[in-house]
Amino acid sequence: MVTITKAEADRLFNRLQLRHTVATRNDYGKVTGFRLFIEGRLRNPDNLGQFSGKKHLGYRQYWHRRCAPALDAALLETGWRYAPTRRKRITLHAQTWNLYDDAGLAVALKPAEDALVRAGILQDDGPESGHVITKTQERNRKERGIWITVELL
């Protein structure tokens, strides 16, 4: 769960230059989802050749350092207060230099998916969890990164 204060979240937003964080609300004003853009370079670590185990680890750590504070700050900013076990629809939309095939996209977005579990948004990212996780992509060479959209089902 979120363990930072509002002042710390403001500092994170300034340091990370988080943009496009938007909360969606129902008719009663309650937060039912949010959307967040995290800037960064996506790669397929499977295509990095020899010693790919170390490269996988470095790639996961790179995205964990980007996603963890951004998700914590977004949760605090939007007021997200739902249990990880509640069913959600997650959309991970990659903006990449070149498009990936389906397997490459899954590997490239896996660290962001794991960050959702670490942030306490999901209890598990497996198919038995009941969450619907969709991965999409587009070619955008000016603004590369991941759009993370979380909505209640």
PDB file of N, CA and C in Angstrom, residues 74-124:
ATOM      1  N   ALA A  74       0.883   8.287  -7.938  1.00  0.00           N
ATOM      2  CA  ALA A  74      -0.416   8.330  -8.616  1.00  0.00           C
ATOM      3  C   ALA A  74      -1.527   7.815  -7.712  1.00  0.00           C
ATOM      4  N   LEU A  75      -1.245   6.775  -6.943  1.00  0.00           N
ATOM      5  CA  LEU A  75      -2.245   6.251  -6.015  1.00  0.00           C
ATOM      6  C   LEU A  75      -2.613   7.292  -4.968  1.00  0.00           C
ATOM      7  N   LEU A  76      -1.623   7.967  -4.461  1.00  0.00           N
ATOM      8  CA  LEU A  76      -1.868   8.998  -3.457  1.00  0.00           C
ATOM      9  C   LEU A  76      -2.596  10.196  -4.065  1.00  0.00           C
ATOM     10  N   GLU A  77      -2.178  10.596  -5.252  1.00  0.00           N
ATOM     11  CA  GLU A  77      -2.775  11.756  -5.910  1.00  0.00           C
ATOM     12  C   GLU A  77      -4.241  11.519  -6.272  1.00  0.00           C
ATOM     13  N   THR A  78      -4.567  10.318  -6.775  1.00  0.00           N
ATOM     14  CA  THR A  78      -5.932  10.038  -7.216  1.00  0.00           C
ATOM     15  C   THR A  78      -6.831   9.566  -6.089  1.00  0.00           C
ATOM     16  N   GLY A  79      -6.266   9.137  -4.978  1.00  0.00           N
ATOM     17  CA  GLY A  79      -7.073   8.661  -3.865  1.00  0.00           C
ATOM     18  C   GLY A  79      -7.573   7.233  -4.059  1.00  0.00           C
ATOM     19  N   TRP A  80      -6.842   6.426  -4.770  1.00  0.00           N
ATOM     20  CA  TRP A  80      -7.227   5.034  -5.032  1.00  0.00           C
ATOM     21  C   TRP A  80      -7.238   4.249  -3.734  1.00  0.00           C
ATOM     22  N   ARG A  81      -8.381   3.604  -3.406  1.00  0.00           N
ATOM     23  CA  ARG A  81      -8.523   2.922  -2.126  1.00  0.00           C
ATOM     24  C   ARG A  81      -9.177   1.544  -2.264  1.00  0.00           C
ATOM     25  N   TYR A  82      -8.819   0.791  -3.278  1.00  0.00           N
ATOM     26  CA  TYR A  82      -9.462  -0.505  -3.482  1.00  0.00           C
ATOM     27  C   TYR A  82      -8.503  -1.640  -3.162  1.00  0.00           C
ATOM     28  N   ALA A  83      -9.075  -2.748  -2.688  1.00  0.00           N
ATOM     29  CA  ALA A  83      -8.269  -3.916  -2.322  1.00  0.00           C
ATOM     30  C   ALA A  83      -7.645  -4.537  -3.569  1.00  0.00           C
ATOM     31  N   PRO A  84      -6.457  -5.122  -3.424  1.00  0.00           N
ATOM     32  CA  PRO A  84      -5.815  -5.770  -4.577  1.00  0.00           C
ATOM     33  C   PRO A  84      -6.628  -6.936  -5.139  1.00  0.00           C
ATOM     34  N   THR A  85      -7.500  -7.529  -4.322  1.00  0.00           N
ATOM     35  CA  THR A  85      -8.276  -8.681  -4.779  1.00  0.00           C
ATOM     36  C   THR A  85      -9.502  -8.280  -5.602  1.00  0.00           C
ATOM     37  N   ARG A  86      -9.899  -7.033  -5.571  1.00  0.00           N
ATOM     38  CA  ARG A  86     -11.049  -6.594  -6.363  1.00  0.00           C
ATOM     39  C   ARG A  86     -10.689  -6.634  -7.850  1.00  0.00           C
ATOM     40  N   ARG A  87     -11.607  -7.183  -8.663  1.00  0.00           N
ATOM     41  CA  ARG A  87     -11.318  -7.372 -10.089  1.00  0.00           C
ATOM     42  C   ARG A  87     -11.148  -6.036 -10.802  1.00  0.00           C
ATOM     43  N   LYS A  88     -10.131  -6.003 -11.671  1.00  0.00           N
ATOM     44  CA  LYS A  88      -9.807  -4.772 -12.393  1.00  0.00           C
ATOM     45  C   LYS A  88      -9.490  -5.078 -13.850  1.00  0.00           C
ATOM     46  N   ARG A  89      -9.631  -4.047 -14.675  1.00  0.00           N
ATOM     47  CA  ARG A  89      -9.185  -4.120 -16.071  1.00  0.00           C
ATOM     48  C   ARG A  89      -7.941  -3.244 -16.168  1.00  0.00           C
ATOM     49  N   ILE A  90      -6.833  -3.855 -16.554  1.00  0.00           N
ATOM     50  CA  ILE A  90      -5.563  -3.158 -16.679  1.00  0.00           C
ATOM     51  C   ILE A  90      -5.213  -3.100 -18.161  1.00  0.00           C
ATOM     52  N   THR A  91      -4.898  -1.918 -18.642  1.00  0.00           N
ATOM     53  CA  THR A  91      -4.428  -1.771 -20.014  1.00  0.00           C
ATOM     54  C   THR A  91      -3.020  -1.202 -19.971  1.00  0.00           C
ATOM     55  N   LEU A  92      -2.086  -1.937 -20.539  1.00  0.00           N
ATOM     56  CA  LEU A  92      -0.705  -1.485 -20.674  1.00  0.00           C
ATOM     57  C   LEU A  92      -0.501  -1.155 -22.145  1.00  0.00           C
ATOM     58  N   HIS A  93      -0.339   0.113 -22.429  1.00  0.00           N
ATOM     59  CA  HIS A  93      -0.210   0.566 -23.816  1.00  0.00           C
ATOM     60  C   HIS A  93       1.206   1.103 -24.018  1.00  0.00           C
ATOM     61  N   ALA A  94       1.972   0.425 -24.866  1.00  0.00           N
ATOM     62  CA  ALA A  94       3.367   0.794 -25.107  1.00  0.00           C
ATOM     63  C   ALA A  94       3.467   1.746 -26.285  1.00  0.00           C
ATOM     64  N   GLN A  95       4.268   2.783 -26.109  1.00  0.00           N
ATOM     65  CA  GLN A  95       4.628   3.684 -27.201  1.00  0.00           C
ATOM     66  C   GLN A  95       6.105   3.423 -27.480  1.00  0.00           C
ATOM     67  N   THR A  96       6.380   2.805 -28.619  1.00  0.00           N
ATOM     68  CA  THR A  96       7.715   2.298 -28.899  1.00  0.00           C
ATOM     69  C   THR A  96       8.298   2.907 -30.164  1.00  0.00           C
ATOM     70  N   TRP A  97       9.599   2.702 -30.341  1.00  0.00           N
ATOM     71  CA  TRP A  97      10.284   3.151 -31.551  1.00  0.00           C
ATOM     72  C   TRP A  97       9.848   2.290 -32.734  1.00  0.00           C
ATOM     73  N   ASN A  98       9.906   0.963 -32.547  1.00  0.00           N
ATOM     74  CA  ASN A  98       9.430   0.004 -33.542  1.00  0.00           C
ATOM     75  C   ASN A  98       8.443  -0.939 -32.867  1.00  0.00           C
ATOM     76  N   LEU A  99       7.509  -1.461 -33.626  1.00  0.00           N
ATOM     77  CA  LEU A  99       6.496  -2.350 -33.068  1.00  0.00           C
ATOM     78  C   LEU A  99       7.083  -3.728 -32.770  1.00  0.00           C
ATOM     79  N   TYR A 100       6.551  -4.367 -31.704  1.00  0.00           N
ATOM     80  CA  TYR A 100       6.954  -5.707 -31.309  1.00  0.00           C
ATOM     81  C   TYR A 100       5.943  -6.723 -31.810  1.00  0.00           C
ATOM     82  N   ASP A 101       6.372  -7.992 -31.884  1.00  0.00           N
ATOM     83  CA  ASP A 101       5.391  -9.055 -32.072  1.00  0.00           C
ATOM     84  C   ASP A 101       4.744  -9.326 -30.714  1.00  0.00           C
ATOM     85  N   ASP A 102       3.747 -10.203 -30.669  1.00  0.00           N
ATOM     86  CA  ASP A 102       2.995 -10.428 -29.429  1.00  0.00           C
ATOM     87  C   ASP A 102       3.873 -10.922 -28.281  1.00  0.00           C
ATOM     88  N   ALA A 103       4.781 -11.860 -28.578  1.00  0.00           N
ATOM     89  CA  ALA A 103       5.650 -12.391 -27.530  1.00  0.00           C
ATOM     90  C   ALA A 103       6.628 -11.327 -27.041  1.00  0.00           C
ATOM     91  N   GLY A 104       7.181 -10.547 -27.941  1.00  0.00           N
ATOM     92  CA  GLY A 104       8.114  -9.488 -27.559  1.00  0.00           C
ATOM     93  C   GLY A 104       7.438  -8.407 -26.727  1.00  0.00           C
ATOM     94  N   LEU A 105       6.198  -8.079 -27.073  1.00  0.00           N
ATOM     95  CA  LEU A 105       5.451  -7.074 -26.308  1.00  0.00           C
ATOM     96  C   LEU A 105       5.183  -7.562 -24.890  1.00  0.00           C
ATOM     97  N   ALA A 106       4.831  -8.840 -24.751  1.00  0.00           N
ATOM     98  CA  ALA A 106       4.577  -9.397 -23.421  1.00  0.00           C
ATOM     99  C   ALA A 106       5.826  -9.332 -22.544  1.00  0.00           C
ATOM    100  N   VAL A 107       6.993  -9.666 -23.113  1.00  0.00           N
ATOM    101  CA  VAL A 107       8.248  -9.629 -22.353  1.00  0.00           C
ATOM    102  C   VAL A 107       8.633  -8.189 -22.008  1.00  0.00           C
ATOM    103  N   ALA A 108       8.434  -7.268 -22.940  1.00  0.00           N
ATOM    104  CA  ALA A 108       8.803  -5.869 -22.705  1.00  0.00           C
ATOM    105  C   ALA A 108       7.942  -5.220 -21.633  1.00  0.00           C
ATOM    106  N   LEU A 109       6.670  -5.613 -21.530  1.00  0.00           N
ATOM    107  CA  LEU A 109       5.748  -4.986 -20.569  1.00  0.00           C
ATOM    108  C   LEU A 109       5.662  -5.732 -19.237  1.00  0.00           C
ATOM    109  N   LYS A 110       6.294  -6.889 -19.123  1.00  0.00           N
ATOM    110  CA  LYS A 110       6.222  -7.680 -17.890  1.00  0.00           C
ATOM    111  C   LYS A 110       6.702  -6.915 -16.654  1.00  0.00           C
ATOM    112  N   PRO A 111       7.789  -6.142 -16.697  1.00  0.00           N
ATOM    113  CA  PRO A 111       8.193  -5.405 -15.495  1.00  0.00           C
ATOM    114  C   PRO A 111       7.140  -4.393 -15.024  1.00  0.00           C
ATOM    115  N   ALA A 112       6.429  -3.769 -15.937  1.00  0.00           N
ATOM    116  CA  ALA A 112       5.370  -2.830 -15.540  1.00  0.00           C
ATOM    117  C   ALA A 112       4.216  -3.579 -14.886  1.00  0.00           C
ATOM    118  N   GLU A 113       3.922  -4.762 -15.407  1.00  0.00           N
ATOM    119  CA  GLU A 113       2.876  -5.598 -14.827  1.00  0.00           C
ATOM    120  C   GLU A 113       3.267  -6.014 -13.398  1.00  0.00           C
ATOM    121  N   ASP A 114       4.519  -6.398 -13.212  1.00  0.00           N
ATOM    122  CA  ASP A 114       5.010  -6.767 -11.875  1.00  0.00           C
ATOM    123  C   ASP A 114       4.979  -5.579 -10.925  1.00  0.00           C
ATOM    124  N   ALA A 115       5.219  -4.380 -11.428  1.00  0.00           N
ATOM    125  CA  ALA A 115       5.178  -3.180 -10.583  1.00  0.00           C
ATOM    126  C   ALA A 115       3.770  -2.937 -10.041  1.00  0.00           C
ATOM    127  N   LEU A 116       2.741  -3.304 -10.798  1.00  0.00           N
ATOM    128  CA  LEU A 116       1.370  -3.172 -10.307  1.00  0.00           C
ATOM    129  C   LEU A 116       1.125  -4.090  -9.111  1.00  0.00           C
ATOM    130  N   VAL A 117       1.736  -5.262  -9.118  1.00  0.00           N
ATOM    131  CA  VAL A 117       1.620  -6.176  -7.985  1.00  0.00           C
ATOM    132  C   VAL A 117       2.375  -5.609  -6.786  1.00  0.00           C
ATOM    133  N   ARG A 118       3.586  -5.125  -7.026  1.00  0.00           N
ATOM    134  CA  ARG A 118       4.393  -4.559  -5.931  1.00  0.00           C
ATOM    135  C   ARG A 118       3.752  -3.323  -5.312  1.00  0.00           C
ATOM    136  N   ALA A 119       3.047  -2.542  -6.119  1.00  0.00           N
ATOM    137  CA  ALA A 119       2.403  -1.329  -5.609  1.00  0.00           C
ATOM    138  C   ALA A 119       1.115  -1.635  -4.842  1.00  0.00           C
ATOM    139  N   GLY A 120       0.659  -2.885  -4.885  1.00  0.00           N
ATOM    140  CA  GLY A 120      -0.550  -3.251  -4.153  1.00  0.00           C
ATOM    141  C   GLY A 120      -1.827  -3.001  -4.926  1.00  0.00           C
ATOM    142  N   ILE A 121      -1.731  -2.782  -6.227  1.00  0.00           N
ATOM    143  CA  ILE A 121      -2.932  -2.581  -7.043  1.00  0.00           C
ATOM    144  C   ILE A 121      -3.543  -3.930  -7.391  1.00  0.00           C
ATOM    145  N   LEU A 122      -2.698  -4.915  -7.689  1.00  0.00           N
ATOM    146  CA  LEU A 122      -3.130  -6.281  -7.974  1.00  0.00           C
ATOM    147  C   LEU A 122      -2.546  -7.223  -6.931  1.00  0.00           C
ATOM    148  N   GLN A 123      -3.267  -8.300  -6.599  1.00  0.00           N
ATOM    149  CA  GLN A 123      -2.698  -9.284  -5.684  1.00  0.00           C
ATOM    150  C   GLN A 123      -1.851 -10.289  -6.447  1.00  0.00           C
ATOM    151  N   ASP A 124      -2.172 -10.478  -7.748  1.00  0.00           N
ATOM    152  CA  ASP A 124      -1.439 -11.423  -8.584  1.00  0.00           C
ATOM    153  C   ASP A 124      -1.681 -11.027 -10.030  1.00  0.00           C
TER     154      ASP A 124
END
